Amino acid sequence: MEDDWKIFAARIDAILPTLATKGDLEALRADVARWTVATVIGLFIGFAGLFVAMGNILRPVSPPAAQPQQPIIIYLPAPPPQQPQQPQQK
């Protein structure tokens, strides 16, 4: 029985230095809290971007404004130059 207790005590003494201390647990808690906050902020930014993108995609496209109709211009050829009239002889 005494030998079993010594073996158990030796095993506990070997394991004890590897266990986490209060400082280790506090640092771990702070890291987990920091990662949680960063994840929540990232999710909000991601969902906001998704909301904006879907809002832009699903917005109905308005037809372009009607342009005022340009006037129709018809160019006529210039009249041929007139020949100088010769005086009439009587």
MMTF fields as JSON, N, C-alpha, C and O atoms, coordinates in Angstrom:
{
  "mmtfVersion": "1.0.0",
  "mmtfProducer": "UNKNOWN",
  "numBonds": 359,
  "numAtoms": 360,
  "numGroups": 90,
  "numChains": 1,
  "numModels": 1,
  "chainsPerModel": [1],
  "groupsPerChain": [90],
  "chainIdList": ["A"],
  "bondAtomList": [4, 2, 8, 6, 12, 10, 16, 14, 20, 18, 24, 22, 28, 26, 32, 30, 36, 34, 40, 38, 44, 42, 48, 46, 52, 50, 56, 54, 60, 58, 64, 62, 68, 66, 72, 70, 76, 74, 80, 78, 84, 82, 88, 86, 92, 90, 96, 94, 100, 98, 104, 102, 108, 106, 112, 110, 116, 114, 120, 118, 124, 122, 128, 126, 132, 130, 136, 134, 140, 138, 144, 142, 148, 146, 152, 150, 156, 154, 160, 158, 164, 162, 168, 166, 172, 170, 176, 174, 180, 178, 184, 182, 188, 186, 192, 190, 196, 194, 200, 198, 204, 202, 208, 206, 212, 210, 216, 214, 220, 218, 224, 222, 228, 226, 232, 230, 236, 234, 240, 238, 244, 242, 248, 246, 252, 250, 256, 254, 260, 258, 264, 262, 268, 266, 272, 270, 276, 274, 280, 278, 284, 282, 288, 286, 292, 290, 296, 294, 300, 298, 304, 302, 308, 306, 312, 310, 316, 314, 320, 318, 324, 322, 328, 326, 332, 330, 336, 334, 340, 338, 344, 342, 348, 346, 352, 350, 356, 354],
  "bondOrderList": [1, 1, 1, 1, 1, 1, 1, 1, 1, 1, 1, 1, 1, 1, 1, 1, 1, 1, 1, 1, 1, 1, 1, 1, 1, 1, 1, 1, 1, 1, 1, 1, 1, 1, 1, 1, 1, 1, 1, 1, 1, 1, 1, 1, 1, 1, 1, 1, 1, 1, 1, 1, 1, 1, 1, 1, 1, 1, 1, 1, 1, 1, 1, 1, 1, 1, 1, 1, 1, 1, 1, 1, 1, 1, 1, 1, 1, 1, 1, 1, 1, 1, 1, 1, 1, 1, 1, 1, 1],
  "groupList": [{"groupName": "MET", "atomNameList": ["N", "CA", "C", "O"], "elementList": ["N", "C", "C", "O"], "formalChargeList": [0, 0, 0, 0], "bondAtomList": [1, 0, 2, 1, 3, 2], "bondOrderList": [1, 1, 2], "singleLetterCode": "M", "chemCompType": "L-PEPTIDE LINKING"}, {"groupName": "GLU", "atomNameList": ["N", "CA", "C", "O"], "elementList": ["N", "C", "C", "O"], "formalChargeList": [0, 0, 0, 0], "bondAtomList": [1, 0, 2, 1, 3, 2], "bondOrderList": [1, 1, 2], "singleLetterCode": "E", "chemCompType": "L-PEPTIDE LINKING"}, {"groupName": "ASP", "atomNameList": ["N", "CA", "C", "O"], "elementList": ["N", "C", "C", "O"], "formalChargeList": [0, 0, 0, 0], "bondAtomList": [1, 0, 2, 1, 3, 2], "bondOrderList": [1, 1, 2], "singleLetterCode": "D", "chemCompType": "L-PEPTIDE LINKING"}, {"groupName": "TRP", "atomNameList": ["N", "CA", "C", "O"], "elementList": ["N", "C", "C", "O"], "formalChargeList": [0, 0, 0, 0], "bondAtomList": [1, 0, 2, 1, 3, 2], "bondOrderList": [1, 1, 2], "singleLetterCode": "W", "chemCompType": "L-PEPTIDE LINKING"}, {"groupName": "LYS", "atomNameList": ["N", "CA", "C", "O"], "elementList": ["N", "C", "C", "O"], "formalChargeList": [0, 0, 0, 0], "bondAtomList": [1, 0, 2, 1, 3, 2], "bondOrderList": [1, 1, 2], "singleLetterCode": "K", "chemCompType": "L-PEPTIDE LINKING"}, {"groupName": "ILE", "atomNameList": ["N", "CA", "C", "O"], "elementList": ["N", "C", "C", "O"], "formalChargeList": [0, 0, 0, 0], "bondAtomList": [1, 0, 2, 1, 3, 2], "bondOrderList": [1, 1, 2], "singleLetterCode": "I", "chemCompType": "L-PEPTIDE LINKING"}, {"groupName": "PHE", "atomNameList": ["N", "CA", "C", "O"], "elementList": ["N", "C", "C", "O"], "formalChargeList": [0, 0, 0, 0], "bondAtomList": [1, 0, 2, 1, 3, 2], "bondOrderList": [1, 1, 2], "singleLetterCode": "F", "chemCompType": "L-PEPTIDE LINKING"}, {"groupName": "ALA", "atomNameList": ["N", "CA", "C", "O"], "elementList": ["N", "C", "C", "O"], "formalChargeList": [0, 0, 0, 0], "bondAtomList": [1, 0, 2, 1, 3, 2], "bondOrderList": [1, 1, 2], "singleLetterCode": "A", "chemCompType": "L-PEPTIDE LINKING"}, {"groupName": "ARG", "atomNameList": ["N", "CA", "C", "O"], "elementList": ["N", "C", "C", "O"], "formalChargeList": [0, 0, 0, 0], "bondAtomList": [1, 0, 2, 1, 3, 2], "bondOrderList": [1, 1, 2], "singleLetterCode": "R", "chemCompType": "L-PEPTIDE LINKING"}, {"groupName": "LEU", "atomNameList": ["N", "CA", "C", "O"], "elementList": ["N", "C", "C", "O"], "formalChargeList": [0, 0, 0, 0], "bondAtomList": [1, 0, 2, 1, 3, 2], "bondOrderList": [1, 1, 2], "singleLetterCode": "L", "chemCompType": "L-PEPTIDE LINKING"}, {"groupName": "PRO", "atomNameList": ["N", "CA", "C", "O"], "elementList": ["N", "C", "C", "O"], "formalChargeList": [0, 0, 0, 0], "bondAtomList": [1, 0, 2, 1, 3, 2], "bondOrderList": [1, 1, 2], "singleLetterCode": "P", "chemCompType": "L-PEPTIDE LINKING"}, {"groupName": "THR", "atomNameList": ["N", "CA", "C", "O"], "elementList": ["N", "C", "C", "O"], "formalChargeList": [0, 0, 0, 0], "bondAtomList": [1, 0, 2, 1, 3, 2], "bondOrderList": [1, 1, 2], "singleLetterCode": "T", "chemCompType": "L-PEPTIDE LINKING"}, {"groupName": "GLY", "atomNameList": ["N", "CA", "C", "O"], "elementList": ["N", "C", "C", "O"], "formalChargeList": [0, 0, 0, 0], "bondAtomList": [1, 0, 2, 1, 3, 2], "bondOrderList": [1, 1, 2], "singleLetterCode": "G", "chemCompType": "PEPTIDE LINKING"}, {"groupName": "VAL", "atomNameList": ["N", "CA", "C", "O"], "elementList": ["N", "C", "C", "O"], "formalChargeList": [0, 0, 0, 0], "bondAtomList": [1, 0, 2, 1, 3, 2], "bondOrderList": [1, 1, 2], "singleLetterCode": "V", "chemCompType": "L-PEPTIDE LINKING"}, {"groupName": "ASN", "atomNameList": ["N", "CA", "C", "O"], "elementList": ["N", "C", "C", "O"], "formalChargeList": [0, 0, 0, 0], "bondAtomList": [1, 0, 2, 1, 3, 2], "bondOrderList": [1, 1, 2], "singleLetterCode": "N", "chemCompType": "L-PEPTIDE LINKING"}, {"groupName": "SER", "atomNameList": ["N", "CA", "C", "O"], "elementList": ["N", "C", "C", "O"], "formalChargeList": [0, 0, 0, 0], "bondAtomList": [1, 0, 2, 1, 3, 2], "bondOrderList": [1, 1, 2], "singleLetterCode": "S", "chemCompType": "L-PEPTIDE LINKING"}, {"groupName": "GLN", "atomNameList": ["N", "CA", "C", "O"], "elementList": ["N", "C", "C", "O"], "formalChargeList": [0, 0, 0, 0], "bondAtomList": [1, 0, 2, 1, 3, 2], "bondOrderList": [1, 1, 2], "singleLetterCode": "Q", "chemCompType": "L-PEPTIDE LINKING"}, {"groupName": "TYR", "atomNameList": ["N", "CA", "C", "O"], "elementList": ["N", "C", "C", "O"], "formalChargeList": [0, 0, 0, 0], "bondAtomList": [1, 0, 2, 1, 3, 2], "bondOrderList": [1, 1, 2], "singleLetterCode": "Y", "chemCompType": "L-PEPTIDE LINKING"}],
  "groupTypeList": [0, 1, 2, 2, 3, 4, 5, 6, 7, 7, 8, 5, 2, 7, 5, 9, 10, 11, 9, 7, 11, 4, 12, 2, 9, 1, 7, 9, 8, 7, 2, 13, 7, 8, 3, 11, 13, 7, 11, 13, 5, 12, 9, 6, 5, 12, 6, 7, 12, 9, 6, 13, 7, 0, 12, 14, 5, 9, 8, 10, 13, 15, 10, 10, 7, 7, 16, 10, 16, 16, 10, 5, 5, 5, 17, 9, 10, 7, 10, 10, 10, 16, 16, 10, 16, 16, 10, 16, 16, 4],
  "groupIdList": [1, 2, 3, 4, 5, 6, 7, 8, 9, 10, 11, 12, 13, 14, 15, 16, 17, 18, 19, 20, 21, 22, 23, 24, 25, 26, 27, 28, 29, 30, 31, 32, 33, 34, 35, 36, 37, 38, 39, 40, 41, 42, 43, 44, 45, 46, 47, 48, 49, 50, 51, 52, 53, 54, 55, 56, 57, 58, 59, 60, 61, 62, 63, 64, 65, 66, 67, 68, 69, 70, 71, 72, 73, 74, 75, 76, 77, 78, 79, 80, 81, 82, 83, 84, 85, 86, 87, 88, 89, 90],
  "secStructList": [7, 2, 2, 2, 2, 2, 2, 2, 2, 2, 2, 2, 2, 2, 2, 4, 4, 4, 1, 7, 7, 2, 2, 2, 2, 2, 2, 2, 2, 2, 2, 2, 2, 2, 2, 2, 2, 2, 2, 2, 2, 2, 2, 2, 2, 2, 2, 2, 2, 2, 2, 2, 2, 2, 2, 2, 2, 2, 1, 7, 7, 7, 7, 7, 7, 7, 7, 7, 7, 7, 7, 7, 7, 7, 7, 7, 7, 7, 7, 7, 7, 7, 7, 7, 7, 7, 7, 7, 7, 7],
  "xCoordList": [0.821, 0.0, 0.869, 0.581, 1.935, 2.842, 3.508, 3.707, 3.85, 4.493, 3.524, 3.92, 2.264, 1.265, 1.134, 0.999, 1.173, 1.058, 2.273, 2.123, 3.442, 4.658, 4.613, 5.033, 4.113, 3.988, 2.979, 3.198, 1.882, 0.858, 1.412, 1.183, 2.133, 2.726, 3.752, 3.836, 4.522, 5.52, 4.832, 5.28, 3.754, 3.008, 2.422, 2.485, 1.855, 1.295, 2.409, 2.224, 3.551, 4.674, 5.181, 5.676, 5.069, 5.506, 4.499, 4.882, 3.22, 2.173, 1.996, 1.698, 2.172, 1.862, 2.549, 1.884, 3.828, 4.443, 3.842, 3.981, 3.193, 2.643, 1.243, 0.727, 0.616, -0.734, -0.709, 0.293, -1.804, -1.897, -2.046, -2.676, -1.446, -1.569, -2.699, -3.302, -2.982, -4.032, -3.66, -4.527, -2.403, -1.953, -2.139, -2.541, -1.844, -2.039, -3.507, -3.849, -4.375, -5.809, -6.334, -7.201, -5.82, -6.256, -5.815, -6.578, -4.607, -4.125, -4.95, -5.272, -5.288, -6.109, -7.496, -8.038, -8.078, -9.4, -9.367, -10.287, -8.321, -8.204, -8.059, -8.654, -7.277, -7.117, -8.426, -8.765, -9.158, -10.434, -11.419, -12.148, -11.444, -12.35, -11.979, -12.859, -10.69, -10.238, -10.613, -11.087, -10.408, -10.764, -12.268, -12.73, -13.033, -14.491, -14.969, -15.801, -14.448, -14.84, -14.425, -15.197, -13.226, -12.766, -13.633, -13.915, -14.051, -14.91, -16.273, -16.807, -16.842, -18.154, -18.072, -18.961, -17.02, -16.852, -16.697, -17.285, -15.911, -15.74, -17.048, -17.317, -17.862, -19.162, -20.066, -20.745, -20.084, -20.916, -20.466, -21.299, -19.169, -18.662, -19.001, -19.397, -18.846, -19.166, -20.633, -20.973, -21.515, -22.941, -23.362, -24.265, -22.721, -23.034, -22.634, -23.382, -21.47, -21.045, -21.968, -22.281, -22.402, -23.343, -24.672, -25.265, -25.142, -26.4, -26.3, -27.215, -25.196, -25.014, -24.928, -25.535, -24.187, -24.045, -25.386, -25.734, -26.132, -27.427, -28.407, -29.228, -28.329, -29.192, -28.906, -29.825, -27.636, -27.283, -27.666, -28.061, -27.553, -27.886, -29.39, -29.841, -30.17, -31.613, -32.367, -33.578, -31.676, -32.339, -32.789, -32.003, -34.056, -34.505, -33.756, -33.493, -33.433, -32.696, -33.699, -34.628, -33.506, -34.414, -33.978, -32.783, -34.947, -34.576, -33.9, -34.184, -33.025, -32.357, -33.369, -34.378, -33.079, -33.976, -34.078, -33.097, -35.275, -35.499, -34.735, -34.826, -33.993, -33.237, -34.16, -34.975, -34.043, -34.875, -34.491, -33.314, -35.51, -35.261, -34.582, -35.002, -33.542, -32.797, -33.597, -34.278, -33.512, -34.239, -33.653, -32.457, -34.526, -34.103, -33.709, -34.501, -32.503, -31.996, -31.782, -31.082, -32.394, -32.247, -31.463, -31.877, -30.35, -29.527, -29.917, -29.893, -30.272, -30.602, -29.365, -28.567, -29.224, -28.056, -28.209, -29.316, -27.117, -27.14, -27.634, -27.297, -28.423, -28.896, -27.705, -26.725, -27.799, -26.675, -26.519, -27.498, -25.316, -25.121, -25.821, -25.803, -26.415, -27.154, -26.171, -25.194, -26.487, -25.679, -26.052, -27.225, -25.089, -25.455, -26.298, -25.986, -27.309, -28.215, -27.59, -27.047, -27.707, -27.183, -28.282, -29.469, -27.875, -28.907, -29.61, -28.997, -30.84, -31.624, -31.429, -31.37, -31.336, -31.185, -32.533, -33.317, -32.777, -34.052, -33.905, -34.891],
  "yCoordList": [-1.19, 0.0, 1.259, 2.238, 1.2, 2.342, 2.577, 3.724, 1.518, 1.652, 2.249, 3.049, 1.855, 2.425, 3.925, 4.69, 4.341, 5.764, 6.521, 7.627, 5.961, 6.612, 6.721, 7.733, 5.7, 5.738, 6.81, 7.561, 6.863, 7.881, 9.283, 10.175, 9.492, 10.793, 11.174, 12.341, 10.22, 10.504, 10.903, 11.813, 10.223, 10.563, 11.975, 12.746, 12.317, 13.66, 14.701, 15.753, 14.425, 15.368, 15.561, 16.638, 14.555, 14.682, 15.485, 16.206, 15.363, 16.046, 17.49, 18.353, 17.77, 19.082, 20.252, 21.266, 20.189, 21.347, 21.647, 22.765, 20.691, 20.921, 21.515, 21.908, 21.594, 22.139, 23.655, 24.297, 24.212, 25.662, 26.373, 25.872, 27.555, 28.377, 29.371, 29.449, 30.134, 31.154, 32.198, 32.678, 32.546, 33.508, 32.982, 33.72, 31.695, 31.082, 31.099, 31.412, 30.759, 30.746, 32.152, 32.33, 33.152, 34.537, 35.015, 35.686, 34.679, 35.055, 34.355, 34.951, 33.096, 32.363, 32.982, 33.107, 33.372, 33.995, 35.311, 35.602, 36.104, 37.378, 37.144, 37.865, 36.148, 35.843, 35.383, 35.792, 34.534, 34.055, 35.213, 35.297, 36.108, 37.262, 38.162, 38.645, 38.389, 39.238, 38.617, 39.321, 37.33, 36.652, 36.655, 36.771, 36.529, 36.544, 37.903, 37.982, 38.968, 40.319, 40.564, 41.123, 40.153, 40.347, 39.559, 40.036, 38.369, 37.566, 38.21, 38.236, 38.729, 39.383, 40.632, 40.875, 41.422, 42.621, 42.223, 42.85, 41.188, 40.715, 40.233, 40.476, 39.549, 39.094, 40.269, 40.256, 41.292, 42.466, 43.158, 43.553, 43.306, 43.945, 43.091, 43.62, 41.787, 40.901, 40.943, 41.012, 40.902, 40.941, 42.311, 42.4, 43.379, 44.705, 44.78, 45.315, 44.253, 44.231, 43.386, 43.753, 42.258, 41.405, 42.119, 42.02, 42.836, 43.582, 44.659, 44.819, 45.394, 46.453, 45.844, 46.36, 44.765, 44.134, 43.611, 43.825, 42.936, 42.405, 43.541, 43.436, 44.624, 45.771, 46.387, 46.806, 46.442, 46.997, 46.056, 46.506, 44.768, 43.81, 43.745, 43.654, 43.79, 43.614, 44.901, 44.867, 46.025, 47.291, 47.276, 46.937, 47.642, 47.638, 48.702, 49.804, 48.341, 49.25, 50.171, 49.712, 51.465, 52.414, 52.611, 52.642, 52.744, 52.956, 54.319, 55.242, 54.44, 55.733, 56.816, 56.551, 58.014, 59.137, 59.348, 59.205, 59.688, 59.906, 61.146, 62.208, 60.99, 62.102, 62.923, 62.357, 64.248, 65.046, 64.717, 64.568, 64.609, 64.227, 65.376, 66.53, 65.032, 66.029, 66.413, 65.573, 67.673, 68.074, 67.375, 67.096, 67.11, 66.472, 67.573, 68.469, 67.498, 68.52, 67.858, 66.851, 68.436, 67.919, 68.956, 70.109, 68.539, 69.437, 69.279, 68.173, 70.377, 70.377, 70.807, 71.618, 70.249, 70.664, 72.132, 72.638, 72.758, 74.173, 74.283, 73.443, 75.299, 75.454, 75.703, 76.335, 75.203, 75.416, 76.915, 77.662, 77.325, 78.761, 79.162, 78.425, 80.304, 80.762, 81.354, 82.018, 81.072, 81.607, 83.083, 83.444, 83.9, 85.301, 85.404, 84.801, 86.141, 86.254, 87.184, 88.25, 86.712, 87.531, 88.507, 88.179, 89.659, 90.622, 90.119, 89.518, 90.369, 89.915, 90.904, 92.119, 90.367, 91.211, 91.371, 90.427, 92.518, 92.784, 92.949, 93.18],
  "zCoordList": [0.0, 0.0, 0.0, -0.689, 0.792, 0.871, -0.483, -0.882, -1.181, -2.49, -3.513, -4.361, -3.426, -4.333, -4.116, -5.071, -2.851, -2.538, -3.075, -3.596, -2.961, -3.458, -4.988, -5.549, -5.652, -7.117, -7.525, -8.476, -6.796, -7.077, -6.843, -7.659, -5.747, -5.434, -6.497, -6.879, -6.973, -8.007, -9.308, -10.005, -9.623, -10.84, -10.728, -11.686, -9.573, -9.36, -9.444, -10.055, -8.844, -8.885, -10.315, -10.648, -11.151, -12.545, -13.367, -14.288, -13.038, -13.802, -13.357, -14.183, -12.075, -11.499, -12.204, -12.416, -12.582, -13.253, -14.634, -15.13, -15.244, -16.582, -16.547, -17.593, -15.389, -15.289, -15.405, -15.089, -15.854, -16.058, -14.717, -13.786, -14.654, -13.449, -13.636, -14.706, -12.582, -12.681, -13.731, -14.461, -13.809, -14.816, -16.228, -17.128, -16.419, -17.738, -18.134, -19.274, -17.179, -17.47, -17.746, -18.602, -17.031, -17.263, -18.648, -19.342, -19.047, -20.383, -21.461, -22.489, -21.224, -22.176, -22.281, -23.379, -21.138, -21.138, -21.91, -22.675, -21.718, -22.431, -23.939, -24.74, -24.32, -25.75, -26.378, -27.488, -25.668, -26.197, -26.329, -27.317, -25.338, -25.406, -26.583, -27.296, -26.787, -27.892, -29.24, -30.131, -29.395, -30.64, -30.863, -31.998, -29.785, -29.917, -30.407, -31.31, -29.817, -30.234, -31.686, -32.465, -32.047, -33.428, -34.411, -35.51, -34.024, -34.895, -35.071, -36.18, -33.989, -34.075, -34.947, -35.763, -34.785, -35.618, -37.086, -37.966, -37.346, -38.718, -39.325, -40.501, -38.524, -39.026, -39.36, -40.388, -38.497, -38.781, -40.061, -40.878, -40.241, -41.459, -42.683, -43.722, -42.558, -43.673, -44.047, -45.229, -43.041, -43.339, -43.865, -44.697, -43.392, -43.928, -45.402, -46.22, -45.742, -47.141, -47.999, -49.132, -47.463, -48.188, -48.399, -49.473, -47.382, -47.487, -48.563, -49.37, -48.577, -49.581, -50.982, -51.92, -51.122, -52.442, -52.949, -54.11, -52.099, -52.53, -52.811, -53.722, -52.04, -52.305, -53.665, -54.369, -54.033, -55.343, -56.475, -57.551, -56.243, -57.297, -57.518, -58.659, -56.449, -56.558, -56.865, -57.084, -56.886, -57.194, -58.647, -59.532, -58.911, -60.309, -61.109, -60.63, -62.313, -63.186, -63.863, -64.529, -63.689, -64.33, -65.779, -66.073, -66.681, -68.083, -68.229, -67.466, -69.189, -69.361, -69.729, -70.382, -69.303, -69.585, -71.094, -71.824, -71.542, -72.973, -73.42, -72.805, -74.485, -75.026, -75.925, -76.654, -75.881, -76.786, -78.232, -78.562, -79.079, -80.464, -81.195, -81.112, -81.896, -82.649, -83.897, -84.484, -84.297, -85.506, -86.738, -86.813, -87.682, -88.926, -89.904, -90.198, -90.392, -91.313, -92.665, -92.773, -93.701, -95.06, -95.854, -95.976, -96.378, -97.171, -98.631, -99.171, -99.263, -100.691, -101.469, -100.999, -102.668, -103.444, -103.856, -104.04, -103.984, -104.372, -105.811, -106.646, -106.106, -107.485, -108.411, -108.017, -109.638, -110.556, -110.838, -110.842, -111.066, -111.327, -112.63, -113.615, -112.609, -113.799, -114.806, -114.462, -116.072, -117.15, -117.315, -117.224, -117.549, -117.776, -119.053, -120.079, -118.958, -120.114, -121.158, -120.868, -122.344, -123.432, -123.868, -123.849, -124.243, -124.668, -125.929, -126.81, -125.981, -127.135, -128.295, -128.104, -129.431, -130.599, -131.268, -131.354, -131.716, -132.36, -133.794, -134.493]
}
